[in-house]
CSV table of C-alpha atoms in Angstrom, one decimal:
chain,number,residue,atom,x,y,z
A,120,MET,CA,-19.7,-6.9,68.5
A,121,THR,CA,-16.9,-9.4,67.5
A,122,ARG,CA,-17.8,-11.8,70.4
A,123,ARG,CA,-21.0,-12.6,68.5
A,124,LEU,CA,-19.2,-13.8,65.4
A,125,PRO,CA,-18.9,-17.4,64.6
A,126,ARG,CA,-15.6,-19.0,65.6
A,127,GLY,CA,-14.3,-19.0,61.9
A,128,ALA,CA,-15.0,-15.3,61.5
A,129,ARG,CA,-13.5,-14.6,65.0
A,130,ARG,CA,-10.4,-16.5,64.1
A,131,HIS,CA,-10.1,-14.5,60.8
A,132,TRP,CA,-10.4,-11.3,62.7
A,133,ALA,CA,-7.6,-12.3,65.1
A,134,GLU,CA,-5.4,-13.3,62.3
A,135,LEU,CA,-5.7,-9.9,60.7
A,136,GLU,CA,-5.3,-7.8,63.8
A,137,ARG,CA,-2.1,-9.6,64.8
A,138,PRO,CA,0.6,-7.1,64.4
A,139,GLY,CA,4.0,-7.7,62.8
A,140,HIS,CA,5.6,-4.9,64.9
A,141,LEU,CA,4.2,-3.1,67.7
A,142,VAL,CA,5.0,0.3,66.0
A,143,PRO,CA,6.4,-0.4,62.3
A,144,PRO,CA,9.2,1.7,60.7
A,145,ALA,CA,8.4,4.9,58.9
A,146,VAL,CA,6.9,5.0,55.5
A,147,ASP,CA,9.4,5.2,52.8
A,148,THR,CA,8.7,8.5,51.2
A,149,ALA,CA,10.9,7.9,48.2
A,150,ALA,CA,8.0,5.4,47.3
A,151,ILE,CA,5.5,8.3,47.4
A,152,ALA,CA,7.8,10.3,45.1
A,153,GLY,CA,7.6,7.7,42.5
A,154,LEU,CA,3.8,7.6,42.2
A,155,PRO,CA,1.5,9.4,39.7
A,156,GLU,CA,1.0,12.9,40.7
A,157,PRO,CA,-2.6,12.8,42.1
A,158,ALA,CA,-1.6,9.7,44.1
A,159,ARG,CA,1.6,11.6,45.3
A,160,ARG,CA,-0.7,14.5,46.3
A,161,TRP,CA,-3.0,12.4,48.2
A,162,LEU,CA,-0.4,10.2,50.0
A,163,GLY,CA,2.1,13.0,50.5
A,164,ARG,CA,-0.7,14.9,52.6
A,165,ALA,CA,-2.2,11.7,54.1
A,166,VAL,CA,0.9,10.1,55.1
A,167,PRO,CA,3.4,12.8,56.3
A,168,SER,CA,7.2,12.1,56.6
A,169,GLY,CA,7.9,10.0,59.7
A,170,THR,CA,4.4,8.3,59.7
A,171,PRO,CA,4.5,4.6,60.6
A,172,ALA,CA,4.0,2.1,57.8
A,173,TRP,CA,0.7,1.0,59.3
A,174,ALA,CA,-0.6,-2.0,57.4
A,175,VAL,CA,-3.9,-2.7,59.3
A,176,ALA,CA,-6.7,-0.5,60.4
A,177,GLU,CA,-9.5,-1.3,62.9
A,178,LEU,CA,-12.5,1.0,62.2
A,179,TRP,CA,-15.7,1.9,64.2
A,180,MET,CA,-18.5,3.5,62.3
A,181,ARG,CA,-22.2,4.3,62.3
A,182,GLY,CA,-24.5,5.3,59.5
A,183,GLU,CA,-27.5,4.2,57.4
A,184,ILE,CA,-27.6,1.2,54.9
A,185,ARG,CA,-30.5,0.6,52.5
A,186,LEU,CA,-32.1,-2.7,52.7
A,187,GLY,CA,-35.3,-3.5,50.9
A,188,GLY,CA,-35.8,-0.1,49.8
A,189,SER,CA,-35.7,1.5,53.3
A,190,TRP,CA,-32.7,3.2,55.0
A,191,ARG,CA,-31.8,1.6,58.4
A,192,ALA,CA,-29.5,2.8,61.0
A,193,PHE,CA,-26.5,0.5,61.7
A,194,SER,CA,-23.3,0.4,63.7
A,195,ALA,CA,-20.2,-1.6,62.6
A,196,ARG,CA,-16.7,-2.5,63.4
A,197,GLN,CA,-14.2,-3.5,60.8
A,198,ILE,CA,-10.7,-4.8,60.6
A,199,ILE,CA,-9.0,-4.4,57.3
A,200,ALA,CA,-5.6,-5.3,55.9
A,201,PRO,CA,-5.2,-4.0,52.3
A,202,GLY,CA,-4.2,-6.7,49.8
A,203,ILE,CA,-5.0,-9.3,52.5
A,204,GLY,CA,-8.4,-9.4,53.8
A,205,PHE,CA,-11.2,-7.8,55.9
A,206,VAL,CA,-14.1,-8.5,58.4
A,207,TRP,CA,-16.9,-6.2,58.6
A,208,ALA,CA,-19.4,-6.9,61.7
A,209,ALA,CA,-22.5,-4.7,61.9
A,210,ARG,CA,-25.9,-4.7,63.7
A,211,THR,CA,-29.1,-3.0,62.4
A,212,ARG,CA,-32.9,-3.6,62.8
A,213,VAL,CA,-35.4,-4.7,60.5
A,214,LEU,CA,-39.1,-4.4,61.6
A,215,GLY,CA,-37.8,-3.4,65.0
A,216,LEU,CA,-35.9,-6.6,65.3
A,217,PRO,CA,-32.2,-6.8,65.6
A,218,VAL,CA,-30.1,-8.1,62.7
A,219,SER,CA,-26.5,-8.8,63.0
A,220,GLY,CA,-23.8,-10.6,61.0
A,221,TYR,CA,-20.7,-10.0,58.9
A,222,ASP,CA,-19.0,-9.8,55.3
A,223,ARG,CA,-15.5,-11.0,55.1
A,224,TYR,CA,-12.7,-11.8,52.5
A,225,GLY,CA,-9.5,-13.5,53.0
A,226,PRO,CA,-7.4,-16.5,51.7
A,227,GLY,CA,-10.4,-18.8,52.3
A,228,GLY,CA,-12.5,-16.5,49.9
A,229,GLY,CA,-15.5,-14.3,50.5
A,230,GLU,CA,-18.5,-14.9,52.7
A,231,LEU,CA,-21.4,-13.1,54.2
A,232,ARG,CA,-23.7,-14.3,57.1
A,233,TRP,CA,-26.6,-12.4,58.6
A,234,ARG,CA,-29.0,-13.5,61.4
A,235,LEU,CA,-32.3,-12.2,63.0
A,236,LEU,CA,-32.1,-12.1,66.9
A,237,ASP,CA,-28.5,-13.6,66.5
A,238,LEU,CA,-30.2,-16.9,65.9
A,239,VAL,CA,-32.2,-17.1,62.8
A,240,PRO,CA,-30.3,-17.2,59.4
A,241,VAL,CA,-31.6,-14.5,57.0
A,242,LEU,CA,-28.7,-14.4,54.6
A,243,SER,CA,-25.7,-16.6,54.0
A,244,ALA,CA,-23.7,-16.6,50.9
A,245,ALA,CA,-20.3,-18.0,49.7
A,246,GLY,CA,-18.7,-19.2,46.5
A,247,PRO,CA,-16.7,-17.6,43.6
A,248,ASP,CA,-19.1,-14.6,42.9
A,249,ILE,CA,-19.2,-13.6,46.5
A,250,THR,CA,-15.5,-14.0,46.6
A,251,ARG,CA,-14.7,-11.6,43.6
A,252,SER,CA,-17.3,-9.1,44.7
A,253,ALA,CA,-15.5,-9.0,48.2
A,254,ALA,CA,-12.2,-8.7,46.6
A,255,GLY,CA,-13.3,-5.6,44.9
A,256,ARG,CA,-14.6,-4.3,48.1
A,257,LEU,CA,-11.1,-4.8,49.6
A,258,ALA,CA,-9.3,-3.2,46.7
A,259,GLY,CA,-11.5,0.0,47.1
A,260,GLU,CA,-11.6,0.1,51.0
A,261,GLY,CA,-7.8,0.0,51.0
A,262,ILE,CA,-8.0,3.9,51.1
A,263,THR,CA,-8.9,3.6,54.7
A,264,VAL,CA,-5.2,2.6,55.5
A,265,PRO,CA,-3.4,5.1,53.5
A,266,PRO,CA,0.2,3.8,54.3
A,267,ALA,CA,-0.7,0.4,53.1
A,268,CYS,CA,-1.7,1.7,49.7
A,269,LEU,CA,1.9,2.2,48.9
A,270,ASP,CA,1.9,-1.6,48.5
A,271,ALA,CA,-0.5,-1.3,45.5
A,272,THR,CA,0.4,-0.9,41.7
A,273,TRP,CA,-0.2,2.6,40.6
A,274,SER,CA,-0.7,4.0,37.1
A,275,ASP,CA,-2.0,7.2,35.6
A,276,GLY,CA,-5.6,7.9,35.5
A,277,PRO,CA,-7.6,9.4,32.5
A,278,SER,CA,-7.6,12.9,33.8
A,279,PRO,CA,-5.1,15.3,35.6
A,280,ASP,CA,-6.6,14.7,39.0
A,281,THR,CA,-7.1,11.0,38.8
A,282,ALA,CA,-4.8,7.8,39.4
A,283,VAL,CA,-5.6,4.2,39.3
A,284,MET,CA,-4.7,1.9,42.4
A,285,SER,CA,-4.5,-1.8,41.4
A,286,TRP,CA,-4.3,-4.9,43.5
A,287,VAL,CA,-4.1,-8.6,42.5
A,288,LEU,CA,-6.5,-10.5,44.6
A,289,ASP,CA,-7.2,-14.3,43.9
A,290,GLY,CA,-5.4,-13.9,40.6
A,291,GLU,CA,-7.7,-11.2,39.4
A,292,ARG,CA,-6.7,-7.6,38.9
A,293,GLU,CA,-8.8,-5.1,40.7
A,294,ASP,CA,-8.5,-1.5,39.6
A,295,ALA,CA,-9.8,1.5,41.6
A,296,LEU,CA,-9.7,5.1,40.2
A,297,ILE,CA,-9.1,7.7,42.7
A,298,ARG,CA,-9.8,11.5,42.4
A,299,VAL,CA,-7.9,14.0,44.4
A,300,ASP,CA,-8.6,17.5,44.9
A,301,PRO,CA,-5.9,20.3,44.4
A,302,GLU,CA,-4.9,20.2,48.1
A,303,GLY,CA,-4.6,16.6,48.2
A,304,ARG,CA,-7.9,15.4,49.8
A,305,LEU,CA,-9.3,12.2,48.5
A,306,GLU,CA,-12.7,13.1,47.0
A,307,GLU,CA,-14.0,10.0,45.2
A,308,LEU,CA,-13.1,6.4,44.3
A,309,SER,CA,-14.9,4.5,41.5
A,310,MET,CA,-14.4,1.0,39.9
A,311,LEU,CA,-16.0,-1.6,38.0
A,312,ARG,CA,-16.8,-4.1,40.7
A,313,TRP,CA,-18.0,-7.7,40.3
A,314,GLY,CA,-21.6,-8.0,41.6
A,315,ASP,CA,-25.2,-8.4,40.8
A,316,PRO,CA,-26.8,-5.0,42.2
A,317,ASP,CA,-29.9,-5.4,39.8
A,318,GLY,CA,-30.6,-9.2,40.1
A,319,THR,CA,-29.8,-9.7,36.4
A,320,GLY,CA,-26.6,-11.8,37.0
A,321,TYR,CA,-23.1,-11.4,38.1
A,322,GLY,CA,-20.7,-9.1,36.1
A,323,ARG,CA,-18.6,-5.9,36.6
A,324,HIS,CA,-20.8,-2.8,37.4
A,325,PRO,CA,-20.0,0.7,38.1
A,326,PHE,CA,-19.4,1.3,41.8
A,327,GLY,CA,-18.1,4.2,43.7
A,328,VAL,CA,-17.6,6.1,46.9
A,329,ALA,CA,-17.8,9.7,47.7
A,330,LEU,CA,-15.6,10.8,50.7
A,331,SER,CA,-15.6,14.0,52.7
A,332,GLU,CA,-14.3,15.4,55.9
A,333,GLU,CA,-11.1,14.2,57.5
A,334,ALA,CA,-9.5,13.2,60.8
A,335,ASP,CA,-5.8,13.1,61.9
A,336,VAL,CA,-5.3,9.6,63.5
A,337,ALA,CA,-1.8,8.5,64.4
A,338,GLY,CA,-0.3,10.8,62.1
A,339,VAL,CA,-2.4,9.8,59.0
A,340,ARG,CA,-5.2,11.9,57.7
A,341,VAL,CA,-8.2,9.5,57.0
A,342,ALA,CA,-11.5,10.4,55.2
A,343,THR,CA,-14.4,10.0,57.7
A,344,VAL,CA,-17.6,10.4,55.8
A,345,LEU,CA,-18.5,8.1,53.1
A,346,ARG,CA,-21.3,7.4,50.7
A,347,ALA,CA,-21.3,4.5,48.3
A,348,GLY,CA,-23.3,2.6,45.9
A,349,TRP,CA,-23.7,0.9,42.5
A,350,ALA,CA,-24.4,2.4,39.1
A,351,TRP,CA,-21.8,5.2,40.1
A,352,GLY,CA,-21.4,7.9,37.5
A,353,THR,CA,-24.5,7.1,35.7
A,354,ASP,CA,-28.0,8.5,35.7
A,355,ARG,CA,-29.0,5.7,38.2
A,356,GLN,CA,-26.4,6.7,40.9
A,357,ALA,CA,-29.0,8.1,43.3
A,358,GLU,CA,-30.9,4.9,43.0
A,359,GLY,CA,-27.9,2.7,43.5
A,360,GLU,CA,-26.7,4.4,46.5
A,361,PHE,CA,-27.1,2.1,49.7
A,362,PHE,CA,-24.4,3.1,52.2
A,363,ARG,CA,-23.7,6.2,54.2
A,364,ALA,CA,-21.4,6.1,57.1
A,365,ARG,CA,-19.3,8.2,59.5
A,366,ILE,CA,-16.0,6.6,60.8
A,367,GLU,CA,-16.0,7.4,64.4
A,368,ASP,CA,-12.6,6.0,65.5
A,369,VAL,CA,-9.5,4.4,63.8
A,370,ARG,CA,-6.8,2.3,65.3
A,371,PHE,CA,-3.8,1.5,63.1
A,372,ARG,CA,-1.6,-1.5,63.6
């Protein structure tokens, strides 16, 4: 899938996947001990003692994405380095024809580019608003690399089972509220993410992800079933949901 990416996106992917160490040293468990209790409960379970401090994940996923009011099957591959950047490359079909492309965020900002039949542009966008929206996405999707979440800034959430994970990206602070069950499983992430989901202009809108099921990958417990959308926590949440996926494989770096 990445072979079809434009040169700039391929170069960005290669930069993110370049490991600093083949196997990094173990996570500092003292850092987990200093977190708010819900974050400690999650990361203490997701990142057991002795787990390498992985900073990057490569993900393979399949699911459904809502485009133009219709749910369409997709397959995707993603590389993500929390606090640094991501590239998400995917393929789907519209009217029976293949559509492929990518979303990405990194030092050069955010960008999305999608093509029909790998040739005809159907959507291309960049600029400050795309960058801010992509930064919010990166801040939330950091949960797919639990060891790297120790590099975030943490604070108490508004209720006993919640904590706030914060990242500073392009000079803007992005806050993501996590909700953790009593056993330490991550159940939900919500945030006010920059975007224009209803076509009325860019701003911060409720966005969230529901998480379920888990897999043990290289010693890390990762949530593998995700549902995401805008208007999270409002009476329009069902209408705003646009993404359902199962992570089929993960490789940490």
